[in-house]
Amino acid sequence: MRREPVFEWNEENGQAYCVITDNKNRMFIGMATCHPDDADMQSRRTGEEIAFRRARIENLRAVRSDLNNELRALNQLYYSMKSSTRFNPKSYENIMLQRRIRATTFDLTTVKEMLATERENLRNLIQEKDKFYNQIRAHRNKANSIKEN
């Protein structure tokens, strides 16, 4: 059963935390700290979003590690079976093992793609946030210069 992420926001120092717990009761913590230049626009929602994405990346890295270990063990089992003089490539055990190796390889590829996508999404989120903040600052500066004249 997947649990909902838990968020914590500290407005004083501009830090947001997100804790994700997986089905193995492992906890993954993501943290986001407001950059000093962005203190005037510090946002709980933005901080929590960045912290969530970082926790999600940590979760995906753990899943990738688990799948790598599983695939390594399955391949070692196959190598051991194949080295046997009684090895039968058409046996039920071999067919099921090959199926499991293919499924784990597919899962590993999928998780690697998800991890790359999540990292790219985080990078894009931060870039878009910076771009938006700069636009707001430019608009504020323009409005302030008009008021002064």
PDB file of C-alpha atoms in Angstrom:
ATOM      1  CA  MET A   1       0.000   0.000   0.000  1.00  0.00           C
ATOM      2  CA  ARG A   2       1.437   3.337  -1.038  1.00  0.00           C
ATOM      3  CA  ARG A   3       1.311   6.115   1.534  1.00  0.00           C
ATOM      4  CA  GLU A   4       0.768   9.768   0.857  1.00  0.00           C
ATOM      5  CA  PRO A   5       3.859  11.988   1.016  1.00  0.00           C
ATOM      6  CA  VAL A   6       4.305  14.025   4.189  1.00  0.00           C
ATOM      7  CA  PHE A   7       5.313  17.674   3.830  1.00  0.00           C
ATOM      8  CA  GLU A   8       6.830  20.109   6.289  1.00  0.00           C
ATOM      9  CA  TRP A   9       7.420  23.796   5.664  1.00  0.00           C
ATOM     10  CA  ASN A  10       9.647  26.083   7.732  1.00  0.00           C
ATOM     11  CA  GLU A  11       8.901  29.653   6.732  1.00  0.00           C
ATOM     12  CA  GLU A  12      11.644  31.152   8.909  1.00  0.00           C
ATOM     13  CA  ASN A  13      14.508  29.592   6.958  1.00  0.00           C
ATOM     14  CA  GLY A  14      12.591  28.867   3.728  1.00  0.00           C
ATOM     15  CA  GLN A  15      13.012  25.097   3.842  1.00  0.00           C
ATOM     16  CA  ALA A  16      10.546  22.502   2.680  1.00  0.00           C
ATOM     17  CA  TYR A  17      10.777  18.787   3.389  1.00  0.00           C
ATOM     18  CA  CYS A  18       8.980  15.866   1.835  1.00  0.00           C
ATOM     19  CA  VAL A  19       9.022  12.324   3.179  1.00  0.00           C
ATOM     20  CA  ILE A  20       7.956   9.436   0.963  1.00  0.00           C
ATOM     21  CA  THR A  21       7.554   5.973   2.468  1.00  0.00           C
ATOM     22  CA  ASP A  22       7.524   3.003   0.103  1.00  0.00           C
ATOM     23  CA  ASN A  23       5.891  -0.397   0.549  1.00  0.00           C
ATOM     24  CA  LYS A  24       9.057  -1.721   2.228  1.00  0.00           C
ATOM     25  CA  ASN A  25       8.792   1.036   4.884  1.00  0.00           C
ATOM     26  CA  ARG A  26      11.877   2.797   3.567  1.00  0.00           C
ATOM     27  CA  MET A  27      11.763   6.557   3.931  1.00  0.00           C
ATOM     28  CA  PHE A  28      13.038   8.946   1.281  1.00  0.00           C
ATOM     29  CA  ILE A  29      13.503  12.578   2.214  1.00  0.00           C
ATOM     30  CA  GLY A  30      13.629  15.457  -0.209  1.00  0.00           C
ATOM     31  CA  MET A  31      14.581  18.953   0.844  1.00  0.00           C
ATOM     32  CA  ALA A  32      14.347  22.318  -0.843  1.00  0.00           C
ATOM     33  CA  THR A  33      15.874  25.514   0.489  1.00  0.00           C
ATOM     34  CA  CYS A  34      14.889  28.919  -0.783  1.00  0.00           C
ATOM     35  CA  HIS A  35      17.804  30.681  -2.455  1.00  0.00           C
ATOM     36  CA  PRO A  36      18.692  33.945  -0.666  1.00  0.00           C
ATOM     37  CA  ASP A  37      18.066  35.885  -3.900  1.00  0.00           C
ATOM     38  CA  ASP A  38      14.513  34.483  -4.015  1.00  0.00           C
ATOM     39  CA  ALA A  39      13.594  35.258  -0.393  1.00  0.00           C
ATOM     40  CA  ASP A  40      11.171  37.967  -1.561  1.00  0.00           C
ATOM     41  CA  MET A  41       9.190  35.337  -3.478  1.00  0.00           C
ATOM     42  CA  GLN A  42       9.552  32.371  -1.183  1.00  0.00           C
ATOM     43  CA  SER A  43       6.641  29.998  -1.647  1.00  0.00           C
ATOM     44  CA  ARG A  44       5.537  26.984   0.329  1.00  0.00           C
ATOM     45  CA  ARG A  45       4.021  25.349  -2.738  1.00  0.00           C
ATOM     46  CA  THR A  46       7.186  25.722  -4.822  1.00  0.00           C
ATOM     47  CA  GLY A  47       9.376  24.446  -1.995  1.00  0.00           C
ATOM     48  CA  GLU A  48       7.152  21.432  -1.418  1.00  0.00           C
ATOM     49  CA  GLU A  49       7.073  20.629  -5.136  1.00  0.00           C
ATOM     50  CA  ILE A  50      10.869  20.697  -5.387  1.00  0.00           C
ATOM     51  CA  ALA A  51      11.236  18.662  -2.179  1.00  0.00           C
ATOM     52  CA  PHE A  52       8.703  16.100  -3.474  1.00  0.00           C
ATOM     53  CA  ARG A  53      10.567  15.685  -6.739  1.00  0.00           C
ATOM     54  CA  ARG A  54      13.869  15.209  -4.908  1.00  0.00           C
ATOM     55  CA  ALA A  55      12.333  12.583  -2.620  1.00  0.00           C
ATOM     56  CA  ARG A  56      10.847  10.865  -5.666  1.00  0.00           C
ATOM     57  CA  ILE A  57      14.288  10.781  -7.310  1.00  0.00           C
ATOM     58  CA  GLU A  58      15.737   9.148  -4.191  1.00  0.00           C
ATOM     59  CA  ASN A  59      12.913   6.600  -4.249  1.00  0.00           C
ATOM     60  CA  LEU A  60      13.539   5.766  -7.904  1.00  0.00           C
ATOM     61  CA  ARG A  61      17.271   5.385  -7.233  1.00  0.00           C
ATOM     62  CA  ALA A  62      16.492   2.838  -4.506  1.00  0.00           C
ATOM     63  CA  VAL A  63      14.151   0.925  -6.819  1.00  0.00           C
ATOM     64  CA  ARG A  64      16.838   0.945  -9.522  1.00  0.00           C
ATOM     65  CA  SER A  65      19.354  -0.461  -7.045  1.00  0.00           C
ATOM     66  CA  ASP A  66      16.917  -3.195  -5.973  1.00  0.00           C
ATOM     67  CA  LEU A  67      16.267  -4.175  -9.583  1.00  0.00           C
ATOM     68  CA  ASN A  68      19.987  -4.219 -10.385  1.00  0.00           C
ATOM     69  CA  ASN A  69      20.574  -6.583  -7.466  1.00  0.00           C
ATOM     70  CA  GLU A  70      17.662  -8.798  -8.487  1.00  0.00           C
ATOM     71  CA  LEU A  71      18.855  -8.967 -12.101  1.00  0.00           C
ATOM     72  CA  ARG A  72      22.386  -9.803 -10.988  1.00  0.00           C
ATOM     73  CA  ALA A  73      21.071 -12.666  -8.834  1.00  0.00           C
ATOM     74  CA  LEU A  74      18.833 -13.997 -11.610  1.00  0.00           C
ATOM     75  CA  ASN A  75      21.680 -13.945 -14.104  1.00  0.00           C
ATOM     76  CA  GLN A  76      23.930 -15.758 -11.621  1.00  0.00           C
ATOM     77  CA  LEU A  77      21.247 -18.400 -11.140  1.00  0.00           C
ATOM     78  CA  TYR A  78      20.918 -18.827 -14.900  1.00  0.00           C
ATOM     79  CA  TYR A  79      24.701 -19.138 -15.272  1.00  0.00           C
ATOM     80  CA  SER A  80      24.760 -21.801 -12.542  1.00  0.00           C
ATOM     81  CA  MET A  81      21.914 -23.717 -14.160  1.00  0.00           C
ATOM     82  CA  LYS A  82      23.495 -23.512 -17.595  1.00  0.00           C
ATOM     83  CA  SER A  83      26.796 -24.840 -16.257  1.00  0.00           C
ATOM     84  CA  SER A  84      25.092 -27.982 -15.035  1.00  0.00           C
ATOM     85  CA  THR A  85      25.446 -31.176 -17.049  1.00  0.00           C
ATOM     86  CA  ARG A  86      21.706 -31.766 -16.557  1.00  0.00           C
ATOM     87  CA  PHE A  87      20.680 -28.393 -17.983  1.00  0.00           C
ATOM     88  CA  ASN A  88      17.542 -28.572 -20.106  1.00  0.00           C
ATOM     89  CA  PRO A  89      16.831 -25.349 -22.023  1.00  0.00           C
ATOM     90  CA  LYS A  90      13.189 -26.405 -22.484  1.00  0.00           C
ATOM     91  CA  SER A  91      12.546 -27.066 -18.809  1.00  0.00           C
ATOM     92  CA  TYR A  92       9.808 -25.198 -16.986  1.00  0.00           C
ATOM     93  CA  GLU A  93      12.333 -23.737 -14.551  1.00  0.00           C
ATOM     94  CA  ASN A  94      14.533 -22.343 -17.316  1.00  0.00           C
ATOM     95  CA  ILE A  95      11.566 -20.883 -19.205  1.00  0.00           C
ATOM     96  CA  MET A  96      10.263 -19.185 -16.050  1.00  0.00           C
ATOM     97  CA  LEU A  97      13.736 -17.912 -15.165  1.00  0.00           C
ATOM     98  CA  GLN A  98      14.204 -16.442 -18.646  1.00  0.00           C
ATOM     99  CA  ARG A  99      10.772 -14.811 -18.395  1.00  0.00           C
ATOM    100  CA  ARG A 100      11.678 -13.306 -15.016  1.00  0.00           C
ATOM    101  CA  ILE A 101      15.017 -12.023 -16.344  1.00  0.00           C
ATOM    102  CA  ARG A 102      13.238 -10.328 -19.266  1.00  0.00           C
ATOM    103  CA  ALA A 103      10.613  -8.793 -16.969  1.00  0.00           C
ATOM    104  CA  THR A 104      13.238  -7.498 -14.536  1.00  0.00           C
ATOM    105  CA  THR A 105      15.304  -6.079 -17.401  1.00  0.00           C
ATOM    106  CA  PHE A 106      12.210  -4.306 -18.728  1.00  0.00           C
ATOM    107  CA  ASP A 107      11.369  -2.953 -15.250  1.00  0.00           C
ATOM    108  CA  LEU A 108      14.944  -1.731 -14.822  1.00  0.00           C
ATOM    109  CA  THR A 109      14.868   0.053 -18.181  1.00  0.00           C
ATOM    110  CA  THR A 110      11.545   1.661 -17.277  1.00  0.00           C
ATOM    111  CA  VAL A 111      12.811   2.862 -13.894  1.00  0.00           C
ATOM    112  CA  LYS A 112      15.953   4.303 -15.503  1.00  0.00           C
ATOM    113  CA  GLU A 113      13.790   6.217 -17.980  1.00  0.00           C
ATOM    114  CA  MET A 114      11.524   7.446 -15.168  1.00  0.00           C
ATOM    115  CA  LEU A 115      14.553   8.578 -13.200  1.00  0.00           C
ATOM    116  CA  ALA A 116      15.948  10.509 -16.163  1.00  0.00           C
ATOM    117  CA  THR A 117      12.545  12.085 -16.795  1.00  0.00           C
ATOM    118  CA  GLU A 118      12.107  13.043 -13.139  1.00  0.00           C
ATOM    119  CA  ARG A 119      15.564  14.664 -13.058  1.00  0.00           C
ATOM    120  CA  GLU A 120      14.792  16.571 -16.249  1.00  0.00           C
ATOM    121  CA  ASN A 121      11.416  17.680 -14.868  1.00  0.00           C
ATOM    122  CA  LEU A 122      13.081  18.975 -11.695  1.00  0.00           C
ATOM    123  CA  ARG A 123      15.680  20.838 -13.726  1.00  0.00           C
ATOM    124  CA  ASN A 124      12.952  22.371 -15.916  1.00  0.00           C
ATOM    125  CA  LEU A 125      10.838  23.312 -12.895  1.00  0.00           C
ATOM    126  CA  ILE A 126      13.730  25.207 -11.316  1.00  0.00           C
ATOM    127  CA  GLN A 127      14.609  26.942 -14.603  1.00  0.00           C
ATOM    128  CA  GLU A 128      10.997  27.956 -15.226  1.00  0.00           C
ATOM    129  CA  LYS A 129      10.684  29.204 -11.644  1.00  0.00           C
ATOM    130  CA  ASP A 130      13.796  31.331 -12.058  1.00  0.00           C
ATOM    131  CA  LYS A 131      12.547  32.683 -15.366  1.00  0.00           C
ATOM    132  CA  PHE A 132       9.170  33.545 -13.839  1.00  0.00           C
ATOM    133  CA  TYR A 133      10.743  35.230 -10.815  1.00  0.00           C
ATOM    134  CA  ASN A 134      12.977  37.322 -13.083  1.00  0.00           C
ATOM    135  CA  GLN A 135       9.953  38.417 -15.103  1.00  0.00           C
ATOM    136  CA  ILE A 136       8.147  39.475 -11.930  1.00  0.00           C
ATOM    137  CA  ARG A 137      11.191  41.395 -10.708  1.00  0.00           C
ATOM    138  CA  ALA A 138      11.511  43.161 -14.065  1.00  0.00           C
ATOM    139  CA  HIS A 139       7.814  44.063 -13.960  1.00  0.00           C
ATOM    140  CA  ARG A 140       8.150  45.374 -10.386  1.00  0.00           C
ATOM    141  CA  ASN A 141      11.220  47.438 -11.300  1.00  0.00           C
ATOM    142  CA  LYS A 142       9.384  48.887 -14.271  1.00  0.00           C
ATOM    143  CA  ALA A 143       6.366  49.760 -12.098  1.00  0.00           C
ATOM    144  CA  ASN A 144       8.605  51.334  -9.440  1.00  0.00           C
ATOM    145  CA  SER A 145      10.435  53.463 -12.016  1.00  0.00           C
ATOM    146  CA  ILE A 146       7.095  54.696 -13.413  1.00  0.00           C
ATOM    147  CA  LYS A 147       5.917  55.673  -9.908  1.00  0.00           C
ATOM    148  CA  GLU A 148       9.135  57.609  -9.283  1.00  0.00           C
ATOM    149  CA  ASN A 149       8.673  59.712 -12.425  1.00  0.00           C
TER     150      ASN A 149
END
